Amino acid sequence: MTTVPPPAPGGSPTPAPATIRAQDLVKMFGPIRAVDGISFELAPGRIYGLLGPNGSGKTTLIRLLTGMGRATAGRAEVLGTAMPSRAVLARVGYMTQSDGIYPALTAGENVRFFGELYGVTDATAPEDALAVVDLADRRDAVVATLSGGQRRRLSLACALVHRPPVLFLDEPTVGVDPLLRVQFWSHFRRLADGGVTIVVSSHVMDEADRCDELLFMRSGRVIARGSGRDLRARAGTDDLEQAFLRFSGNVAATR
Ligand SMILES: Nc1ncnc2c1ncn2[C@@H]1O[C@H](COP(=O)(O)OP(=O)(O)O)[C@@H](O)[C@H]1O
Ligand SMILES: [Mg+2]
């Protein structure tokens, strides 16, 4: 016998369950609190921007969320599972800040390698991933002969090859030319529209408005969260850079 749940009583839709959850996350490197007590929940199908200066803890936070780094305290959860988790890793894409691709292999060999690592069975997936980043015609080029921008694109292809529902991109557009940047962002948007949760870090504010929500980071903490419009309004300025500084000032004042 099958039981069909009754339709929810009209009105309030249930909020989407979080795909990513941080609970009082702390990461110490000796005396340095690289991540200093971060808690949040991120919903599926949205693009979240981690924005903060160099050293504010963006990479460390991403490493905790992907299970690449172990938290000193607190809990990181992805798709309902505590990280690190081998099973969840296959459903997460991670583009590291420094390209994690193999310089002695060709572009095509790299995507195929990452595909195999993630257990991809669809033979067209590596070629699709190369096409997305406009590198199909460079598939037989050895990585060492690619430009910096081409390597960034290849890194993205390697992070996408297994079509993960959760994607972490650590400064993905650094060294990428403006035209390709636009293409990257429209691809990120298409992925999010398809339900993929994307966390993208940046130390510059100029791409912030492409994110659905921003998390301003400073000294290992999230000092403000909201849409670009919301954060500007709360800080009383049209300039996001200024807004960041105002939220930073508030933090300093309350310490
Ligand atoms: N492996 C490490 N060993 C020691 N300190 C580290 C290590 N990784 C990061 N840190 C320190 O943690 C802080 C946050 O660094 P990071 O997460 O790389 O920031 P961001 O990505 O925002 O530039 C910095 O003070 C950095 O020097
Ligand atoms: Mg970083």
mmCIF file of C-alpha atoms and ligand atoms in Angstrom:
data_model
loop_
_atom_site.group_PDB
_atom_site.id
_atom_site.type_symbol
_atom_site.label_atom_id
_atom_site.label_comp_id
_atom_site.label_asym_id
_atom_site.label_seq_id
_atom_site.Cartn_x
_atom_site.Cartn_y
_atom_site.Cartn_z
ATOM 1 C CA MET A 1 0.000 0.000 0.000
ATOM 2 C CA THR A 2 1.310 3.455 -0.802
ATOM 3 C CA THR A 3 0.548 6.421 1.352
ATOM 4 C CA VAL A 4 0.453 9.763 -0.316
ATOM 5 C CA PRO A 5 1.122 12.612 2.068
ATOM 6 C CA PRO A 6 -1.641 15.205 2.115
ATOM 7 C CA PRO A 7 -0.826 18.497 0.448
ATOM 8 C CA ALA A 8 0.647 21.045 2.814
ATOM 9 C CA PRO A 9 -1.994 23.447 4.119
ATOM 10 C CA GLY A 10 -2.005 26.500 1.838
ATOM 11 C CA GLY A 11 0.209 29.493 2.290
ATOM 12 C CA SER A 12 3.702 29.239 3.677
ATOM 13 C CA PRO A 13 6.026 27.099 1.546
ATOM 14 C CA THR A 14 8.503 25.032 3.556
ATOM 15 C CA PRO A 15 12.002 26.479 3.193
ATOM 16 C CA ALA A 16 14.442 24.341 1.202
ATOM 17 C CA PRO A 17 16.646 22.233 3.502
ATOM 18 C CA ALA A 18 20.222 23.482 3.786
ATOM 19 C CA THR A 19 22.760 21.795 1.525
ATOM 20 C CA ILE A 20 25.688 23.210 3.450
ATOM 21 C CA ARG A 21 25.781 23.800 7.171
ATOM 22 C CA ALA A 22 28.556 25.199 9.340
ATOM 23 C CA GLN A 23 28.162 24.991 13.109
ATOM 24 C CA ASP A 24 30.574 26.916 15.324
ATOM 25 C CA LEU A 25 33.434 26.016 12.992
ATOM 26 C CA VAL A 26 36.916 26.789 14.261
ATOM 27 C CA LYS A 27 40.282 26.113 12.639
ATOM 28 C CA MET A 28 43.496 26.950 14.450
ATOM 29 C CA PHE A 29 46.944 26.999 12.892
ATOM 30 C CA GLY A 30 49.078 27.228 16.028
ATOM 31 C CA PRO A 31 47.976 30.487 17.616
ATOM 32 C CA ILE A 32 46.178 31.718 14.454
ATOM 33 C CA ARG A 33 42.391 31.443 14.427
ATOM 34 C CA ALA A 34 42.024 31.084 10.637
ATOM 35 C CA VAL A 35 38.312 30.269 11.073
ATOM 36 C CA ASP A 36 36.966 31.763 14.265
ATOM 37 C CA GLY A 37 33.522 30.355 15.068
ATOM 38 C CA ILE A 38 31.475 30.374 11.869
ATOM 39 C CA SER A 39 27.862 29.159 11.671
ATOM 40 C CA PHE A 40 25.531 29.332 8.675
ATOM 41 C CA GLU A 41 23.135 27.385 6.511
ATOM 42 C CA LEU A 42 23.207 27.618 2.727
ATOM 43 C CA ALA A 43 20.227 26.644 0.565
ATOM 44 C CA PRO A 44 20.322 24.737 -2.739
ATOM 45 C CA GLY A 45 20.287 26.436 -6.118
ATOM 46 C CA ARG A 46 21.914 29.647 -4.945
ATOM 47 C CA ILE A 47 25.258 31.316 -5.527
ATOM 48 C CA TYR A 48 26.987 32.445 -2.333
ATOM 49 C CA GLY A 49 29.947 34.795 -2.462
ATOM 50 C CA LEU A 50 32.608 34.600 0.255
ATOM 51 C CA LEU A 51 34.177 38.023 0.161
ATOM 52 C CA GLY A 52 37.097 39.191 2.208
ATOM 53 C CA PRO A 53 40.709 40.324 1.998
ATOM 54 C CA ASN A 54 43.624 37.918 1.707
ATOM 55 C CA GLY A 55 44.104 36.068 4.968
ATOM 56 C CA SER A 56 40.473 36.444 6.087
ATOM 57 C CA GLY A 57 39.959 32.662 6.112
ATOM 58 C CA LYS A 58 38.094 31.975 2.860
ATOM 59 C CA THR A 59 40.288 29.112 1.678
ATOM 60 C CA THR A 60 40.461 27.559 5.135
ATOM 61 C CA LEU A 61 36.661 27.683 5.456
ATOM 62 C CA ILE A 62 36.212 26.075 2.033
ATOM 63 C CA ARG A 63 38.702 23.351 2.948
ATOM 64 C CA LEU A 64 36.715 22.564 6.111
ATOM 65 C CA LEU A 65 33.451 22.436 4.147
ATOM 66 C CA THR A 66 34.927 20.132 1.488
ATOM 67 C CA GLY A 67 36.464 17.900 4.145
ATOM 68 C CA MET A 68 39.998 18.625 2.894
ATOM 69 C CA GLY A 69 40.817 20.180 6.233
ATOM 70 C CA ARG A 70 39.800 18.989 9.676
ATOM 71 C CA ALA A 71 38.108 21.478 11.994
ATOM 72 C CA THR A 72 39.658 22.194 15.381
ATOM 73 C CA ALA A 73 36.098 22.503 16.715
ATOM 74 C CA GLY A 74 32.571 22.627 15.366
ATOM 75 C CA ARG A 75 30.863 20.771 12.572
ATOM 76 C CA ALA A 76 30.744 21.049 8.773
ATOM 77 C CA GLU A 77 27.870 19.317 7.003
ATOM 78 C CA VAL A 78 27.276 18.905 3.276
ATOM 79 C CA LEU A 79 24.147 17.232 1.866
ATOM 80 C CA GLY A 80 23.157 16.188 5.381
ATOM 81 C CA THR A 81 26.457 14.415 6.127
ATOM 82 C CA ALA A 82 29.260 15.491 8.450
ATOM 83 C CA MET A 83 32.479 16.251 6.594
ATOM 84 C CA PRO A 84 34.966 14.805 5.895
ATOM 85 C CA SER A 85 32.989 12.110 4.080
ATOM 86 C CA ARG A 86 34.280 10.029 1.210
ATOM 87 C CA ALA A 87 30.755 9.376 -0.076
ATOM 88 C CA VAL A 88 29.861 13.063 -0.194
ATOM 89 C CA LEU A 89 33.178 14.017 -1.772
ATOM 90 C CA ALA A 90 31.996 12.378 -5.005
ATOM 91 C CA ARG A 91 29.062 14.822 -5.023
ATOM 92 C CA VAL A 92 31.164 17.921 -4.414
ATOM 93 C CA GLY A 93 33.168 19.891 -6.960
ATOM 94 C CA TYR A 94 36.133 21.876 -5.660
ATOM 95 C CA MET A 95 38.193 24.280 -7.722
ATOM 96 C CA THR A 96 41.201 25.127 -5.600
ATOM 97 C CA GLN A 97 42.841 28.526 -5.530
ATOM 98 C CA SER A 98 46.091 27.122 -6.912
ATOM 99 C CA ASP A 99 45.341 24.848 -9.838
ATOM 100 C CA GLY A 100 45.317 21.208 -8.748
ATOM 101 C CA ILE A 101 45.824 19.891 -12.261
ATOM 102 C CA TYR A 102 48.728 17.773 -13.479
ATOM 103 C CA PRO A 103 51.225 19.753 -15.580
ATOM 104 C CA ALA A 104 52.682 16.725 -17.389
ATOM 105 C CA LEU A 105 49.280 15.502 -18.627
ATOM 106 C CA THR A 106 47.214 16.959 -21.455
ATOM 107 C CA ALA A 107 44.036 18.923 -20.823
ATOM 108 C CA GLY A 108 41.946 15.947 -21.926
ATOM 109 C CA GLU A 109 43.889 13.514 -19.721
ATOM 110 C CA ASN A 110 43.341 15.777 -16.712
ATOM 111 C CA VAL A 111 39.542 15.905 -17.040
ATOM 112 C CA ARG A 112 39.390 12.179 -17.718
ATOM 113 C CA PHE A 113 41.587 11.537 -14.673
ATOM 114 C CA PHE A 114 39.322 13.610 -12.402
ATOM 115 C CA GLY A 115 36.281 11.968 -13.971
ATOM 116 C CA GLU A 116 37.637 8.521 -13.116
ATOM 117 C CA LEU A 117 38.553 9.656 -9.626
ATOM 118 C CA TYR A 118 34.918 10.646 -9.061
ATOM 119 C CA GLY A 119 33.579 7.468 -10.671
ATOM 120 C CA VAL A 120 32.106 9.136 -13.748
ATOM 121 C CA THR A 121 30.709 6.496 -16.098
ATOM 122 C CA ASP A 122 29.291 8.787 -18.774
ATOM 123 C CA ALA A 123 31.957 8.780 -21.517
ATOM 124 C CA THR A 124 30.851 12.173 -22.867
ATOM 125 C CA ALA A 125 31.282 13.949 -19.501
ATOM 126 C CA PRO A 126 34.990 14.884 -19.899
ATOM 127 C CA GLU A 127 34.420 16.305 -23.381
ATOM 128 C CA ASP A 128 31.340 18.232 -22.150
ATOM 129 C CA ALA A 129 33.370 19.708 -19.289
ATOM 130 C CA LEU A 130 36.104 20.844 -21.702
ATOM 131 C CA ALA A 131 33.484 22.397 -23.997
ATOM 132 C CA VAL A 132 31.948 24.386 -21.137
ATOM 133 C CA VAL A 133 35.263 26.150 -20.520
ATOM 134 C CA ASP A 134 35.939 26.497 -24.243
ATOM 135 C CA LEU A 135 38.985 24.230 -24.227
ATOM 136 C CA ALA A 136 37.791 21.447 -26.546
ATOM 137 C CA ASP A 137 40.347 22.439 -29.183
ATOM 138 C CA ARG A 138 43.162 22.272 -26.601
ATOM 139 C CA ARG A 139 42.319 18.790 -25.349
ATOM 140 C CA ASP A 140 45.641 17.339 -26.572
ATOM 141 C CA ALA A 141 47.786 20.207 -25.297
ATOM 142 C CA VAL A 142 50.067 19.442 -22.354
ATOM 143 C CA VAL A 143 49.116 21.597 -19.352
ATOM 144 C CA ALA A 144 52.635 23.048 -19.105
ATOM 145 C CA THR A 145 52.028 24.706 -22.500
ATOM 146 C CA LEU A 146 48.708 26.337 -21.468
ATOM 147 C CA SER A 147 48.387 29.967 -20.391
ATOM 148 C CA GLY A 148 47.407 30.878 -16.805
ATOM 149 C CA GLY A 149 43.833 31.606 -17.887
ATOM 150 C CA GLN A 150 43.590 28.319 -19.764
ATOM 151 C CA ARG A 151 44.778 26.491 -16.646
ATOM 152 C CA ARG A 152 42.067 28.168 -14.577
ATOM 153 C CA ARG A 153 39.519 27.046 -17.161
ATOM 154 C CA LEU A 154 40.859 23.510 -17.084
ATOM 155 C CA SER A 155 40.689 23.503 -13.276
ATOM 156 C CA LEU A 156 37.036 24.476 -13.532
ATOM 157 C CA ALA A 157 36.399 21.683 -16.052
ATOM 158 C CA CYS A 158 37.986 19.185 -13.625
ATOM 159 C CA ALA A 159 35.730 20.444 -10.792
ATOM 160 C CA LEU A 160 32.610 20.089 -12.978
ATOM 161 C CA VAL A 161 33.282 16.789 -14.742
ATOM 162 C CA HIS A 162 31.191 14.666 -12.331
ATOM 163 C CA ARG A 163 28.270 17.161 -12.425
ATOM 164 C CA PRO A 164 28.254 17.696 -8.653
ATOM 165 C CA PRO A 165 25.224 19.218 -6.891
ATOM 166 C CA VAL A 166 27.557 21.275 -4.674
ATOM 167 C CA LEU A 167 30.371 23.377 -6.056
ATOM 168 C CA PHE A 168 33.131 25.253 -4.222
ATOM 169 C CA LEU A 169 35.128 27.685 -6.331
ATOM 170 C CA ASP A 170 38.111 29.353 -4.677
ATOM 171 C CA GLU A 171 38.864 32.598 -6.539
ATOM 172 C CA PRO A 172 37.888 31.029 -9.883
ATOM 173 C CA THR A 173 38.196 34.108 -12.062
ATOM 174 C CA VAL A 174 41.676 35.277 -11.034
ATOM 175 C CA GLY A 175 43.765 35.512 -14.224
ATOM 176 C CA VAL A 176 40.745 34.889 -16.443
ATOM 177 C CA ASP A 177 40.099 37.454 -19.183
ATOM 178 C CA PRO A 178 36.934 39.606 -19.019
ATOM 179 C CA LEU A 179 35.038 37.857 -21.806
ATOM 180 C CA LEU A 180 35.598 34.419 -20.343
ATOM 181 C CA ARG A 181 34.710 35.748 -16.910
ATOM 182 C CA VAL A 182 31.274 36.639 -18.240
ATOM 183 C CA GLN A 183 30.965 33.146 -19.716
ATOM 184 C CA PHE A 184 32.050 31.581 -16.401
ATOM 185 C CA TRP A 185 29.376 33.521 -14.537
ATOM 186 C CA SER A 186 26.617 32.678 -16.969
ATOM 187 C CA HIS A 187 27.597 29.047 -16.604
ATOM 188 C CA PHE A 188 27.541 29.311 -12.793
ATOM 189 C CA ARG A 189 24.062 30.837 -13.072
ATOM 190 C CA ARG A 190 22.838 28.029 -15.321
ATOM 191 C CA LEU A 191 24.163 25.467 -12.830
ATOM 192 C CA ALA A 192 22.447 27.253 -9.921
ATOM 193 C CA ASP A 193 19.198 27.426 -11.899
ATOM 194 C CA GLY A 194 19.521 23.643 -12.229
ATOM 195 C CA GLY A 195 19.705 23.317 -8.430
ATOM 196 C CA VAL A 196 23.479 23.354 -7.852
ATOM 197 C CA THR A 197 24.634 25.138 -4.695
ATOM 198 C CA ILE A 198 27.683 27.271 -5.434
ATOM 199 C CA VAL A 199 30.101 28.842 -2.975
ATOM 200 C CA VAL A 200 32.535 31.161 -4.704
ATOM 201 C CA SER A 201 35.268 33.142 -2.975
ATOM 202 C CA SER A 202 36.811 36.403 -4.050
ATOM 203 C CA HIS A 203 38.999 39.107 -2.589
ATOM 204 C CA VAL A 204 37.613 41.714 -4.980
ATOM 205 C CA MET A 205 34.109 43.149 -4.885
ATOM 206 C CA ASP A 206 33.552 43.636 -8.608
ATOM 207 C CA GLU A 207 31.802 40.314 -9.186
ATOM 208 C CA ALA A 208 29.792 40.385 -5.972
ATOM 209 C CA ASP A 209 26.543 41.365 -7.626
ATOM 210 C CA ARG A 210 26.502 38.148 -9.600
ATOM 211 C CA CYS A 211 25.980 36.265 -6.335
ATOM 212 C CA ASP A 212 22.548 35.762 -4.762
ATOM 213 C CA GLU A 213 23.994 36.328 -1.322
ATOM 214 C CA LEU A 214 27.268 37.574 0.075
ATOM 215 C CA LEU A 215 29.108 36.578 3.211
ATOM 216 C CA PHE A 216 31.632 39.219 4.171
ATOM 217 C CA MET A 217 34.626 37.648 5.900
ATOM 218 C CA ARG A 218 37.217 39.227 8.093
ATOM 219 C CA SER A 219 39.687 37.700 10.567
ATOM 220 C CA GLY A 220 38.114 34.253 10.294
ATOM 221 C CA ARG A 221 34.574 35.472 10.933
ATOM 222 C CA VAL A 222 31.500 36.188 8.855
ATOM 223 C CA ILE A 223 30.871 39.839 9.705
ATOM 224 C CA ALA A 224 27.776 40.326 7.523
ATOM 225 C CA ARG A 225 25.504 38.287 5.277
ATOM 226 C CA GLY A 226 22.873 39.316 2.752
ATOM 227 C CA SER A 227 22.267 40.246 -0.854
ATOM 228 C CA GLY A 228 24.453 42.994 -2.290
ATOM 229 C CA ARG A 229 21.455 45.310 -2.219
ATOM 230 C CA ASP A 230 20.628 44.429 1.392
ATOM 231 C CA LEU A 231 24.217 44.945 2.595
ATOM 232 C CA ARG A 232 24.473 48.293 0.812
ATOM 233 C CA ALA A 233 21.204 49.428 2.387
ATOM 234 C CA ARG A 234 22.244 48.306 5.866
ATOM 235 C CA ALA A 235 25.618 50.042 5.552
ATOM 236 C CA GLY A 236 24.011 53.168 4.060
ATOM 237 C CA THR A 237 26.244 53.276 0.973
ATOM 238 C CA ASP A 238 26.035 52.318 -2.696
ATOM 239 C CA ASP A 239 29.654 51.206 -2.678
ATOM 240 C CA LEU A 240 30.134 47.594 -1.594
ATOM 241 C CA GLU A 241 33.777 48.233 -0.733
ATOM 242 C CA GLN A 242 32.617 50.960 1.664
ATOM 243 C CA ALA A 243 29.916 48.682 3.016
ATOM 244 C CA PHE A 244 32.562 46.075 3.815
ATOM 245 C CA LEU A 245 34.660 48.662 5.651
ATOM 246 C CA ARG A 246 31.651 49.795 7.674
ATOM 247 C CA PHE A 247 30.841 46.263 8.761
ATOM 248 C CA SER A 248 34.543 45.767 9.579
ATOM 249 C CA GLY A 249 34.484 48.907 11.701
ATOM 250 C CA ASN A 250 31.496 47.622 13.626
ATOM 251 C CA VAL A 251 33.354 44.411 14.378
ATOM 252 C CA ALA A 252 36.418 46.266 15.601
ATOM 253 C CA ALA A 253 34.244 48.478 17.799
ATOM 254 C CA THR A 254 32.449 45.592 19.462
ATOM 255 C CA ARG A 255 35.568 43.543 20.262
HETATM 256 N N1 LIG B 1 48.496 25.635 6.403
HETATM 257 C C1 LIG B 1 48.556 26.751 7.132
HETATM 258 N N2 LIG B 1 49.435 26.883 8.143
HETATM 259 C C2 LIG B 1 49.484 28.001 8.910
HETATM 260 N N3 LIG B 1 48.683 29.067 8.715
HETATM 261 C C3 LIG B 1 47.797 29.005 7.715
HETATM 262 C C4 LIG B 1 47.685 27.855 6.858
HETATM 263 N N4 LIG B 1 46.698 28.094 5.953
HETATM 264 C C5 LIG B 1 46.239 29.324 6.230
HETATM 265 N N5 LIG B 1 46.889 29.886 7.278
HETATM 266 C C6 LIG B 1 46.609 31.204 7.870
HETATM 267 O O1 LIG B 1 45.222 31.270 8.118
HETATM 268 C C7 LIG B 1 44.714 32.553 7.816
HETATM 269 C C8 LIG B 1 43.617 32.427 6.757
HETATM 270 O O2 LIG B 1 44.197 32.031 5.526
HETATM 271 P P1 LIG B 1 43.349 31.669 4.248
HETATM 272 O O3 LIG B 1 42.249 30.768 4.651
HETATM 273 O O4 LIG B 1 44.275 31.200 3.203
HETATM 274 O O5 LIG B 1 42.715 33.086 3.858
HETATM 275 P P2 LIG B 1 42.156 33.606 2.446
HETATM 276 O O6 LIG B 1 41.827 32.427 1.605
HETATM 277 O O7 LIG B 1 40.981 34.437 2.816
HETATM 278 O O8 LIG B 1 43.258 34.445 1.850
HETATM 279 C C9 LIG B 1 45.909 33.387 7.382
HETATM 280 O O9 LIG B 1 46.384 34.071 8.503
HETATM 281 C C10 LIG B 1 46.894 32.343 6.901
HETATM 282 O O10 LIG B 1 48.209 32.818 7.025
HETATM 283 MG MG MG B 2 42.452 31.935 -0.293
#
